[in-house]
XYZ file of N, CA, C and O in Angstrom:
876
model
N 92.456 105.754 107.418
C 93.599 104.953 107.119
C 94.876 105.889 106.777
O 94.638 106.815 106.253
N 95.905 105.384 107.144
C 97.199 106.023 106.642
C 97.605 105.506 105.359
O 96.814 104.638 104.877
N 98.594 106.139 104.889
C 98.967 105.772 103.545
C 99.121 104.245 103.198
O 98.621 103.614 102.274
N 99.864 103.655 104.059
C 100.254 102.196 103.950
C 98.923 101.322 104.074
O 98.854 100.396 103.136
N 98.194 101.734 104.778
C 96.762 100.999 104.884
C 96.003 101.200 103.659
O 95.325 100.270 103.182
N 95.884 102.332 103.076
C 95.175 102.716 101.917
C 95.784 101.854 100.715
O 95.048 101.203 100.055
N 97.155 101.782 100.554
C 97.757 101.175 99.446
C 97.565 99.624 99.665
O 97.384 98.883 98.564
N 97.399 99.110 100.811
C 97.217 97.742 100.934
C 95.637 97.340 100.787
O 95.331 96.085 100.398
N 94.749 98.235 101.079
C 93.440 98.101 101.009
C 92.852 98.068 99.531
O 92.136 97.275 99.180
N 93.381 99.020 98.802
C 92.966 99.112 97.290
C 93.450 97.946 96.439
O 94.550 97.444 96.691
N 92.621 97.685 95.519
C 92.976 96.597 94.400
C 92.145 96.875 93.273
O 91.220 97.722 93.274
N 92.424 96.257 92.129
C 91.573 96.424 90.979
C 90.259 95.477 91.173
O 90.466 94.226 91.201
N 89.218 96.234 91.588
C 87.986 95.487 91.895
C 87.485 94.768 90.472
O 87.458 95.234 89.408
N 87.301 93.481 90.646
C 86.687 92.798 89.446
C 85.226 92.567 89.439
O 84.645 92.116 88.512
N 84.577 92.708 90.703
C 83.130 92.502 90.875
C 82.663 93.586 91.817
O 83.038 93.530 93.011
N 81.575 94.437 91.271
C 80.914 95.510 92.181
C 79.671 94.886 92.841
O 79.010 94.200 92.002
N 79.416 95.481 93.937
C 78.099 95.304 94.564
C 77.138 96.422 93.992
O 77.267 97.545 94.218
N 76.292 95.910 92.981
C 75.384 96.916 92.288
C 74.344 97.581 93.145
O 73.781 98.574 92.732
N 74.315 97.124 94.423
C 73.330 97.807 95.141
C 73.767 98.977 95.938
O 73.043 99.666 96.746
N 75.138 99.084 95.999
C 75.578 100.088 96.697
C 76.148 101.230 95.909
O 76.697 101.099 94.774
N 75.776 102.407 96.350
C 75.780 103.714 95.361
C 76.839 104.640 96.180
O 76.866 104.744 97.392
N 77.686 105.317 95.422
C 78.459 106.414 96.053
C 77.579 107.654 96.306
O 76.839 108.137 95.455
N 77.939 108.279 97.416
C 76.977 109.507 97.766
C 77.391 110.626 96.936
O 78.367 110.779 96.225
N 76.458 111.568 96.913
C 76.604 112.864 96.082
C 77.893 113.667 96.648
O 78.574 114.052 95.920
N 78.021 113.575 97.961
C 79.083 114.235 98.606
C 80.454 113.570 98.084
O 81.395 114.275 97.907
N 80.560 112.426 98.066
C 81.714 111.617 97.745
C 81.940 111.842 96.116
O 83.129 112.043 95.765
N 80.935 111.831 95.434
C 81.086 112.143 93.772
C 81.637 113.503 93.704
O 82.435 113.735 92.668
N 81.146 114.491 94.500
C 81.723 115.886 94.383
C 83.262 115.696 94.606
O 84.017 116.489 94.044
N 83.684 115.050 95.548
C 84.949 114.800 95.956
C 85.742 114.082 94.734
O 86.991 114.440 94.492
N 85.140 113.293 94.189
C 85.793 112.525 93.017
C 86.090 113.492 91.820
O 87.146 113.551 91.083
N 85.149 114.321 91.684
C 85.215 115.356 90.518
C 86.274 116.317 90.911
O 87.007 116.966 89.926
N 86.275 116.797 92.082
C 87.425 117.705 92.522
C 88.741 117.041 92.356
O 89.714 117.724 91.943
N 88.819 115.691 92.642
C 90.074 115.177 92.488
C 90.480 115.057 91.170
O 91.731 115.376 90.659
N 89.687 114.863 90.181
C 90.025 114.904 88.760
C 90.494 116.117 88.214
O 91.578 116.281 87.611
N 89.869 117.161 88.724
C 90.073 118.673 88.493
C 91.403 119.094 88.771
O 92.109 119.791 88.227
N 91.829 118.722 90.120
C 93.014 119.160 90.680
C 94.329 118.449 90.435
O 95.178 118.693 90.918
N 94.175 117.458 89.629
C 95.483 116.591 89.184
C 96.616 117.460 88.615
O 96.120 118.284 87.854
N 97.862 117.146 88.975
C 98.881 117.776 88.426
C 99.146 117.468 86.863
O 98.727 116.314 86.460
N 99.830 118.404 86.114
C 100.147 117.990 84.763
C 101.277 118.869 84.371
O 101.531 119.930 85.096
N 102.050 118.530 83.494
C 103.287 119.358 83.034
C 102.781 120.777 82.613
O 101.789 120.805 81.701
N 103.476 121.750 82.992
C 103.173 123.134 82.714
C 101.665 123.494 82.925
O 101.093 124.243 82.253
N 101.030 122.628 83.824
C 99.583 122.829 84.069
C 98.688 122.765 82.897
O 97.668 123.503 82.815
N 99.112 121.820 81.841
C 98.391 122.052 80.613
C 97.069 121.409 80.695
O 96.255 121.851 79.932
N 96.769 120.383 81.592
C 95.402 119.961 81.741
C 94.691 119.524 80.408
O 93.770 119.854 80.227
N 95.411 118.524 79.684
C 94.964 118.165 78.354
C 94.021 117.173 78.537
O 94.209 116.128 77.811
N 92.809 117.291 79.232
C 92.024 116.181 79.455
C 90.459 116.645 79.508
O 90.161 117.872 79.501
N 89.824 115.647 79.362
C 88.230 115.832 79.500
C 87.752 114.477 80.118
O 88.258 113.399 79.828
N 86.705 114.592 81.064
C 86.275 113.468 81.682
C 84.774 113.179 81.535
O 83.873 114.202 81.557
N 84.368 112.105 81.135
C 82.783 111.750 80.829
C 82.685 110.910 82.115
O 83.092 109.885 82.345
N 81.710 111.445 82.934
C 81.164 110.752 84.226
C 79.846 110.264 84.095
O 78.957 111.063 84.054
N 79.786 109.035 84.034
C 78.458 108.455 83.986
C 78.048 107.975 85.368
O 78.570 107.115 86.020
N 76.923 108.438 85.870
C 76.368 108.080 87.071
C 74.974 107.417 87.001
O 74.563 107.108 88.105
N 74.394 107.531 85.857
C 73.064 106.864 85.608
C 73.060 105.674 84.795
O 74.183 105.344 84.178
N 72.032 104.737 85.003
C 72.098 103.551 84.097
C 72.306 103.882 82.670
O 72.827 103.208 81.895
N 71.603 105.018 82.143
C 71.710 105.407 80.781
C 73.109 105.580 80.431
O 73.664 105.375 79.287
N 73.840 106.371 81.351
C 75.165 106.903 81.162
C 75.954 105.692 81.018
O 76.951 105.530 80.083
N 75.987 104.784 81.886
C 76.738 103.732 82.055
C 76.533 102.876 80.882
O 77.454 102.047 80.216
N 75.481 102.545 80.246
C 75.006 101.893 79.074
C 75.866 102.414 77.814
O 76.248 101.559 77.065
N 75.909 103.828 77.718
C 76.547 104.395 76.715
C 78.222 103.844 76.685
O 78.649 103.669 75.693
N 78.705 103.981 78.018
C 80.153 103.665 78.009
C 80.305 102.171 77.749
O 81.288 101.799 77.209
N 79.326 101.377 78.175
C 79.242 99.915 77.812
C 79.450 99.594 76.546
O 79.711 98.443 76.016
N 79.067 100.554 75.662
C 79.218 100.313 74.146
C 80.669 100.178 73.794
O 80.915 99.549 72.752
N 81.416 100.525 74.701
C 82.960 100.241 74.480
C 83.514 98.942 74.902
O 84.672 98.733 74.875
N 82.612 98.183 75.318
C 83.054 96.847 75.941
C 82.246 95.726 75.255
O 82.212 94.577 75.748
N 81.784 95.914 73.991
C 81.428 94.899 73.200
C 82.433 94.050 72.329
O 83.603 94.581 72.365
N 82.118 92.994 71.893
C 83.022 92.164 71.161
C 84.118 91.596 71.986
O 83.908 90.975 73.270
N 85.482 91.792 71.729
C 86.599 91.271 72.464
C 86.597 91.789 73.860
O 87.110 91.007 74.667
N 86.046 93.026 74.067
C 86.324 93.393 75.476
C 84.955 93.292 76.315
O 84.710 93.871 77.404
N 84.186 92.129 75.936
C 82.961 91.924 76.596
C 83.061 91.720 78.098
O 82.180 91.811 78.900
N 84.214 91.119 78.525
C 84.556 90.872 79.961
C 84.416 92.105 80.817
O 84.311 91.886 82.063
N 84.575 93.211 80.268
C 84.675 94.479 81.067
C 83.203 94.906 81.166
O 83.026 95.917 81.989
N 82.171 94.419 80.461
C 80.800 94.950 80.513
C 80.218 95.106 81.857
O 79.631 95.960 82.216
N 80.246 93.909 82.828
C 79.735 94.008 83.906
C 80.446 95.006 84.900
O 79.710 95.431 85.956
N 81.776 95.176 84.830
C 82.447 96.173 85.586
C 81.891 97.756 85.262
O 82.111 98.534 86.117
N 81.254 97.918 84.285
C 80.818 99.115 83.847
C 79.397 99.085 84.355
O 78.984 100.177 85.071
N 78.542 98.210 84.063
C 77.090 98.260 84.209
C 76.784 98.168 85.799
O 75.784 98.752 86.262
N 77.728 97.354 86.383
C 77.320 97.204 87.962
C 78.011 98.190 88.863
O 77.780 98.021 90.087
N 78.939 98.991 88.428
C 79.519 100.074 89.067
C 78.563 101.006 89.456
O 77.389 101.222 88.943
N 78.904 101.774 90.401
C 78.164 103.044 90.875
C 78.350 104.236 89.953
O 77.297 104.863 89.526
N 79.297 104.460 89.427
C 79.746 105.219 88.451
C 80.982 104.972 87.610
O 81.833 104.109 87.906
N 81.138 105.509 86.387
C 82.340 105.196 85.598
C 82.820 106.458 84.966
O 82.123 107.433 84.629
N 84.224 106.524 85.096
C 84.678 107.797 84.483
C 85.429 107.413 83.202
O 86.334 106.538 83.382
N 85.291 108.108 82.145
C 85.933 107.773 80.862
C 87.036 109.012 80.840
O 86.570 110.250 80.685
N 88.332 108.615 80.728
C 89.455 109.738 80.734
C 89.675 109.822 79.233
O 89.931 108.916 78.684
N 89.660 110.994 78.797
C 89.908 111.443 77.390
C 91.137 112.538 77.374
O 91.366 113.439 78.278
N 91.919 112.367 76.297
C 93.056 113.262 75.970
C 92.758 114.126 74.971
O 92.100 113.631 74.015
N 93.338 115.398 75.018
C 93.330 116.192 73.889
C 94.187 115.689 72.735
O 95.126 114.943 73.054
N 93.740 115.776 71.710
C 94.411 115.436 70.472
C 95.541 116.301 69.983
O 96.530 115.783 69.351
N 95.338 117.615 70.226
C 96.312 118.642 69.702
C 96.164 119.771 70.585
O 95.142 120.064 71.378
N 97.085 120.550 70.615
C 97.147 121.812 71.455
C 97.698 122.888 70.574
O 98.706 122.683 69.995
N 97.241 124.229 70.582
C 97.762 125.235 69.947
C 98.113 126.456 70.700
O 97.623 126.554 72.028
N 98.398 127.553 70.026
C 98.738 128.834 70.884
C 97.537 129.236 71.477
O 97.524 129.904 72.627
N 96.385 129.119 70.921
C 95.078 129.643 71.582
C 94.762 128.752 72.847
O 94.398 129.500 73.844
N 95.023 127.732 72.875
C 94.701 126.775 74.021
C 95.904 127.272 75.184
O 95.453 127.404 76.303
N 97.214 127.445 74.764
C 98.055 127.796 75.846
C 97.765 129.268 76.420
O 97.871 129.421 77.562
N 97.119 130.063 75.592
C 96.645 131.435 75.987
C 95.512 131.307 76.943
O 95.436 132.021 77.947
N 94.683 130.195 76.632
C 93.507 129.992 77.562
C 93.932 129.681 78.802
O 93.513 129.881 79.988
N 94.984 128.725 79.037
C 95.522 128.298 80.212
C 96.164 129.425 80.959
O 95.984 129.614 82.221
N 96.957 130.291 80.424
C 97.422 131.449 80.983
C 96.507 132.421 81.335
O 96.532 132.974 82.592
N 95.417 132.639 80.652
C 94.447 133.707 81.049
C 93.610 133.035 82.352
O 93.230 133.936 83.006
N 93.474 131.742 82.338
C 92.882 131.096 83.417
C 93.528 131.335 84.650
O 93.000 131.781 85.693
N 94.871 131.120 84.569
C 95.680 131.271 85.717
C 95.822 132.540 86.151
O 95.781 132.971 87.468
N 95.804 133.485 85.299
C 95.712 135.027 85.580
C 94.363 135.430 86.324
O 94.483 136.078 87.417
N 93.294 134.854 85.897
C 92.077 135.246 86.534
C 91.964 134.530 87.903
O 91.350 135.231 88.780
N 92.760 133.441 88.045
C 92.720 132.840 89.527
C 93.892 133.463 90.505
O 93.985 132.962 91.480
N 94.473 134.516 89.984
C 95.349 135.314 90.734
C 96.748 134.750 90.917
O 97.362 135.057 91.793
N 97.216 133.932 89.949
C 98.430 133.360 90.112
C 99.576 134.217 89.463
O 100.817 134.014 89.739
N 99.432 135.343 88.909
C 100.376 136.141 88.176
C 100.369 137.611 88.747
O 99.388 138.346 88.582
N 101.277 137.928 89.643
C 101.246 139.316 90.101
C 101.826 140.441 89.240
O 101.681 141.432 89.464
N 102.152 139.879 87.980
C 102.517 141.045 86.886
C 102.338 140.333 85.566
O 102.411 139.055 85.439
N 102.237 141.177 84.551
C 102.249 140.674 83.177
C 103.255 140.040 82.665
O 103.393 139.238 81.956
N 104.437 140.496 83.113
C 105.822 139.723 82.877
C 105.785 138.404 83.334
O 106.275 137.500 82.670
N 105.359 138.141 84.428
C 105.392 136.657 85.159
C 104.386 135.974 84.281
O 104.695 134.817 83.886
N 103.320 136.548 83.750
C 102.302 135.898 83.046
C 102.903 135.525 81.682
O 102.837 134.232 81.274
N 103.621 136.361 81.138
C 104.174 136.226 79.718
C 105.358 135.192 79.950
O 105.570 134.329 79.006
N 106.016 135.182 80.967
C 107.156 134.208 81.194
C 106.525 132.802 81.344
O 107.165 131.760 80.731
N 105.353 132.708 81.967
C 104.795 131.389 82.114
C 104.301 130.874 80.623
O 104.516 129.764 80.370
N 103.664 131.822 80.007
C 103.298 131.439 78.786
C 104.440 130.898 77.727
O 104.123 130.002 76.911
N 105.539 131.692 77.808
C 106.762 131.290 77.052
C 107.142 129.977 77.384
O 107.484 129.168 76.640
N 107.079 129.582 78.629
C 107.525 128.280 79.092
C 106.590 127.139 78.558
O 107.105 126.142 78.285
N 105.418 127.401 78.659
C 104.335 126.412 78.102
C 104.596 126.142 76.596
O 104.689 125.070 76.085
N 104.759 127.246 75.907
C 105.063 127.102 74.452
C 106.329 126.379 74.153
O 106.463 125.663 73.214
N 107.442 126.742 75.095
C 108.710 126.035 74.767
C 108.667 124.604 75.024
O 109.008 123.905 74.234
N 107.995 124.104 76.207
C 107.892 122.797 76.458
C 106.900 121.979 75.410
O 107.458 120.959 74.846
N 105.910 122.688 75.145
C 105.052 122.203 74.156
C 105.654 121.923 72.719
O 105.457 121.091 71.957
N 106.544 122.972 72.411
C 107.048 123.059 71.125
C 108.256 121.945 70.967
O 108.506 121.288 70.040
N 109.009 121.569 72.166
C 109.750 120.534 72.079
C 109.281 119.274 71.767
O 109.632 118.423 70.882
N 108.039 119.053 72.429
C 107.235 117.783 71.922
C 106.647 117.810 70.572
O 106.556 116.709 70.106
N 106.249 118.864 70.056
C 105.428 118.898 68.885
C 106.708 118.831 67.692
O 106.335 118.109 66.759
N 107.736 119.644 67.919
C 108.578 119.802 66.699
C 109.870 118.897 66.824
O 110.374 118.352 65.898
N 110.420 118.757 68.065
C 111.666 118.217 68.099
C 111.514 116.663 68.478
O 112.105 115.867 67.804
N 110.849 116.288 69.505
C 110.414 114.875 69.835
C 109.275 114.200 68.977
O 109.333 113.086 69.090
N 108.518 115.111 68.450
C 107.388 114.629 67.599
C 106.396 113.816 68.273
O 106.119 112.818 67.704
N 106.187 114.009 69.512
C 105.357 113.108 70.411
C 104.267 113.987 71.053
O 103.908 113.520 72.277
N 103.891 115.115 70.664
C 103.045 115.930 71.482
C 101.718 115.106 71.896
O 101.427 115.389 73.048
N 101.105 114.446 71.039
C 99.895 113.665 71.420
C 100.083 112.828 72.500
O 99.424 112.614 73.459
N 101.210 112.002 72.412
C 101.613 111.056 73.312
C 102.064 111.614 74.685
O 101.766 111.287 75.943
N 102.707 112.874 74.660
C 103.081 113.626 75.805
C 101.805 114.116 76.507
O 101.663 113.906 77.895
N 100.738 114.464 75.806
C 99.503 114.877 76.577
C 98.666 113.600 77.180
O 98.142 113.694 78.269
N 98.841 112.535 76.496
C 98.210 111.316 77.045
C 99.013 110.776 78.299
O 98.354 110.496 79.219
N 100.250 111.151 78.357
C 100.983 110.734 79.628
C 100.517 111.689 80.828
O 100.526 111.220 81.852
N 100.074 112.998 80.462
C 99.544 113.795 81.503
C 98.166 113.184 82.046
O 97.981 113.260 83.247
N 97.484 112.650 81.228
C 96.259 111.988 81.683
C 96.398 110.880 82.445
O 95.832 110.468 83.491
N 97.504 109.961 82.076
C 97.892 108.788 82.871
C 98.351 109.307 84.448
O 98.142 108.533 85.255
N 99.140 110.477 84.405
C 99.362 110.873 85.689
C 98.148 111.244 86.587
O 98.045 110.973 87.718
N 97.155 111.765 85.874
C 95.861 112.031 86.454
C 95.239 110.569 87.004
O 94.767 110.605 88.145
N 95.221 109.710 86.257
C 94.705 108.336 86.514
C 95.545 107.737 87.802
O 94.768 107.152 88.828
N 96.682 107.896 87.855
C 97.471 107.354 89.075
C 96.995 108.096 90.284
O 96.720 107.320 91.313
N 97.069 109.341 90.301
C 96.537 110.089 91.611
C 95.195 109.735 91.812
O 94.792 109.695 93.057
N 94.257 109.479 90.800
C 92.873 109.288 90.996
C 92.787 108.001 91.801
O 91.829 107.958 92.522
N 93.480 106.991 91.385
C 93.283 105.631 92.085
C 93.521 105.768 93.561
O 92.872 105.148 94.290
N 94.611 106.366 93.819
C 94.966 106.557 95.190
C 93.879 107.524 95.829
O 93.489 107.105 97.095
N 93.536 108.457 95.104
C 92.615 109.424 95.881
C 91.120 108.879 96.178
O 90.731 109.040 97.308
N 90.592 108.024 95.256
C 89.333 107.375 95.515
C 89.443 106.469 96.558
O 88.563 106.194 97.452
N 90.591 105.747 96.773
C 90.886 104.833 97.686
C 90.744 105.386 99.077
O 90.356 104.810 100.055
N 91.373 106.622 99.144
C 91.283 107.299 100.426
C 89.824 107.638 100.973
O 89.679 107.998 102.076
N 88.973 107.576 99.943
C 87.505 107.911 100.243
C 86.845 106.453 100.574
O 85.600 106.590 100.818
N 87.598 105.404 100.542
C 86.896 104.099 100.746
C 86.099 103.624 99.483
O 85.296 102.902 99.689
N 86.431 104.204 98.361
C 85.885 103.825 97.129
C 86.663 102.898 96.180
O 87.839 103.232 96.005
N 86.065 101.741 95.847
C 86.843 100.878 94.975
C 86.832 101.361 93.519
O 85.898 102.093 93.076
N 87.869 100.944 92.809
C 88.021 101.403 91.403
C 88.575 100.254 90.544
O 89.387 99.386 91.084
N 88.159 100.231 89.191
C 88.743 99.372 88.280
C 89.058 100.285 87.018
O 88.358 100.542 86.148
N 90.448 100.373 86.809
C 90.989 101.049 85.541
C 90.963 100.046 84.295
O 91.491 98.773 84.557
N 90.352 100.419 83.119
C 90.307 99.535 82.165
C 90.795 100.171 80.834
O 90.156 101.118 80.308
N 92.001 99.580 80.303
C 92.410 99.945 79.113
C 91.722 99.031 78.062
O 91.587 99.374 76.718
N 91.084 98.106 78.521
C 90.291 97.069 77.637
C 88.945 97.530 77.279
O 88.040 97.038 77.626
N 88.939 98.714 76.431
C 87.801 99.400 75.906
C 87.987 99.688 74.409
O 89.130 99.868 73.966
N 87.105 99.701 73.652
C 86.993 100.123 72.249
C 86.942 101.578 72.062
O 85.967 102.195 72.122
N 88.081 102.209 72.013
C 88.268 103.704 72.041
C 87.589 104.261 70.739
O 87.094 105.432 70.815
N 87.710 103.626 69.649
C 86.918 104.140 68.430
C 85.551 104.179 68.709
O 84.862 105.308 68.292
N 84.909 103.136 69.152
C 83.498 103.066 69.437
C 83.046 104.256 70.373
O 82.119 104.894 70.253
N 83.924 104.454 71.511
C 83.525 105.467 72.557
C 83.801 106.707 71.886
O 82.999 107.809 72.111
N 84.867 107.033 70.997
C 85.011 108.370 70.446
C 83.715 108.705 69.418
O 83.409 109.869 69.441
N 83.376 107.666 68.915
C 81.936 107.945 68.080
C 80.910 108.077 68.874
O 80.032 109.110 68.579
N 80.807 107.456 69.940
C 79.481 107.532 70.839
C 79.373 109.097 71.398
O 78.287 109.295 71.406
N 80.422 109.327 71.754
C 80.516 110.791 72.432
C 80.874 112.052 71.416
O 81.097 113.098 71.892
N 81.092 111.627 70.089
C 81.671 112.657 69.295
C 82.909 113.388 69.799
O 83.078 114.488 69.563
N 83.833 112.447 70.366
C 85.009 113.240 70.867
C 85.911 113.683 69.921
O 86.536 114.832 70.247
N 86.226 113.107 68.837
C 87.339 113.494 67.870
C 86.889 114.961 67.215
O 87.898 115.716 67.172
N 85.646 115.125 67.077
C 85.079 116.357 66.575
C 85.451 117.490 67.509
O 85.523 118.792 67.197
N 85.461 117.215 68.695
C 85.583 118.104 69.987
C 87.074 118.170 70.244
O 87.503 119.042 71.170
N 87.890 117.542 69.677
C 89.456 117.570 69.726
C 89.917 116.718 70.931
O 91.179 116.829 71.352
N 89.248 115.539 71.210
C 89.582 114.641 72.205
C 89.596 113.231 71.679
O 88.945 112.904 70.731
N 90.100 112.243 72.358
C 90.016 110.892 72.012
C 89.964 110.123 73.430
O 90.690 110.581 74.409
N 89.251 108.932 73.712
C 89.179 108.525 74.895
C 90.466 107.476 75.131
O 91.113 106.917 74.102
N 90.796 107.330 76.328
C 92.031 106.454 76.706
C 91.603 105.377 77.540
O 92.017 104.240 77.382
N 91.088 105.600 78.730
C 91.022 104.634 79.822
C 89.571 104.946 80.433
O 89.192 106.018 80.754
N 88.865 103.837 80.871
C 87.770 103.946 81.697
C 88.025 103.405 83.021
O 88.761 102.465 83.183
N 87.543 104.047 84.090
C 87.578 103.649 85.462
C 86.291 103.667 86.033
O 85.625 104.617 86.187
N 85.931 102.322 86.474
C 84.596 102.112 87.235
C 84.860 102.418 88.701
O 85.897 102.074 89.293
N 83.801 103.017 89.327
C 83.892 103.195 90.811
C 82.727 102.537 91.412
O 81.567 102.555 90.862
N 82.866 102.253 92.698
C 81.814 101.580 93.532
C 82.332 101.024 94.621
O 83.427 101.244 95.278
N 81.697 99.906 95.060
C 82.093 99.128 96.195
C 82.170 97.652 95.903
O 81.328 97.081 95.213
N 83.330 96.992 96.378
C 83.380 95.653 96.156
C 82.394 94.765 96.526
O 81.745 94.857 97.522
N 82.062 93.668 95.729
C 81.105 92.788 96.213
C 81.977 91.717 96.970
O 83.060 91.363 96.864
N 81.141 91.068 97.945
C 81.684 90.116 98.830
C 82.287 88.813 98.204
O 83.179 88.181 98.647
N 81.812 88.697 97.018
C 82.115 87.494 96.316
C 83.399 87.788 95.325
O 83.741 86.858 94.582
N 83.874 89.028 95.427
C 84.981 89.346 94.306
C 86.340 88.580 94.692
O 86.960 88.624 95.772
N 86.641 87.666 93.728
C 87.865 86.879 93.966
C 89.174 87.498 94.042
O 90.038 87.018 94.634
N 89.180 88.791 93.650
C 90.394 89.519 93.631
C 90.504 90.369 94.756
O 91.563 91.078 95.005
N 89.578 90.371 95.741
C 89.868 91.063 97.025
C 91.010 90.780 97.843
O 91.429 89.673 97.760
N 91.534 91.755 98.478
C 92.841 91.641 99.242
C 92.512 90.590 100.434
O 93.402 90.019 100.997
N 91.131 90.446 100.633
C 90.844 89.388 101.807
C 91.003 88.008 101.301
O 91.108 86.994 102.141
N 90.800 87.772 99.986
C 91.028 86.455 99.385
C 92.390 86.159 98.589
O 92.760 85.149 98.784
N 92.796 87.277 97.973
C 94.182 87.053 97.019
C 94.955 88.205 97.652
O 94.750 89.370 97.360
N 96.127 87.618 98.184
C 97.172 88.642 98.592
C 97.764 89.442 97.587
O 97.778 88.964 96.489
N 98.022 90.709 97.864
C 98.606 91.615 96.936
C 100.192 91.041 96.600
O 100.747 90.393 97.508
N 100.597 91.268 95.372
C 102.036 90.894 95.088
C 102.741 92.007 94.442
O 102.245 92.581 93.344
N 103.882 92.252 94.875
C 104.781 93.219 94.296
C 106.129 92.668 94.264
O 106.569 91.881 95.113
N 107.060 93.288 93.321
C 108.555 92.784 93.394
C 109.138 93.369 94.747
O 108.680 94.331 95.275
N 110.220 92.655 94.987
C 110.991 92.911 96.217
C 111.532 94.319 96.209
O 111.901 94.771 94.995
N 111.784 94.987 97.345
C 112.410 96.274 97.448
C 113.791 96.241 96.699
O 114.220 97.230 96.023
N 114.503 95.209 96.878
C 115.894 95.078 96.457
C 115.950 95.031 94.872
O 117.003 95.282 94.313
N 114.703 94.743 94.346
C 114.746 94.762 92.815
C 114.319 96.004 92.125
O 114.779 96.390 90.975
N 113.681 96.953 92.989
C 113.178 98.059 92.428
C 113.775 99.397 92.967
O 113.569 100.570 92.449
N 114.583 99.347 94.003
C 115.270 100.423 94.493
C 116.654 100.503 94.472
O 117.295 99.453 94.630
N 117.294 101.548 94.053
C 118.598 101.788 94.121
C 118.717 103.142 95.035
O 118.427 104.419 94.505
N 119.164 102.908 96.291
C 119.312 104.166 97.117
C 120.747 104.646 97.146
O 121.615 103.814 97.411
N 120.899 105.911 96.710
C 122.318 106.429 96.712
C 122.560 107.624 97.652
O 121.666 108.230 98.064
């Protein structure tokens, strides 16, 4: 499929075919897609819990109890579920870790360039921590950048997805001990293949977007 075909094919799946499973090869691609997502100053302020087993999905389904019960089937009937988590804080030790990793991967031809990169990371992080006072929100926005590219990427593999903010993040943080590890859960994305009976399928329900004249200013 070309880009336009992919964009028109994908939609937020409401009902998964529980008999269809994502292959190991495609799940490897899914994980690579998560890892290679861009982020501001390559901060990568995320962690992903990937549930591929019934037991794993049941643990994530604990975040769909009570008010969010309508999302439980989208977790349990999916082939896999990814819980996107964001760092709660970042400090000089983490920035150094990012720089050291980039150095190990051959990105810096000299120590001066490495130090320049590290200075830029600290400068941008410092703006959000001290001036704008939105460091945690800034890191969460990087995770949302990942989610955006993730939805398009899995669609290119012919995999359906359901992003869900309708989850109990406190319950999931407790289930996986995330806060003690310096993370908090944000969004769950179920993966699999649409059921023939899914009412939201583009075969049954046309996609709707605002007109170009409303959203573009071309100068």
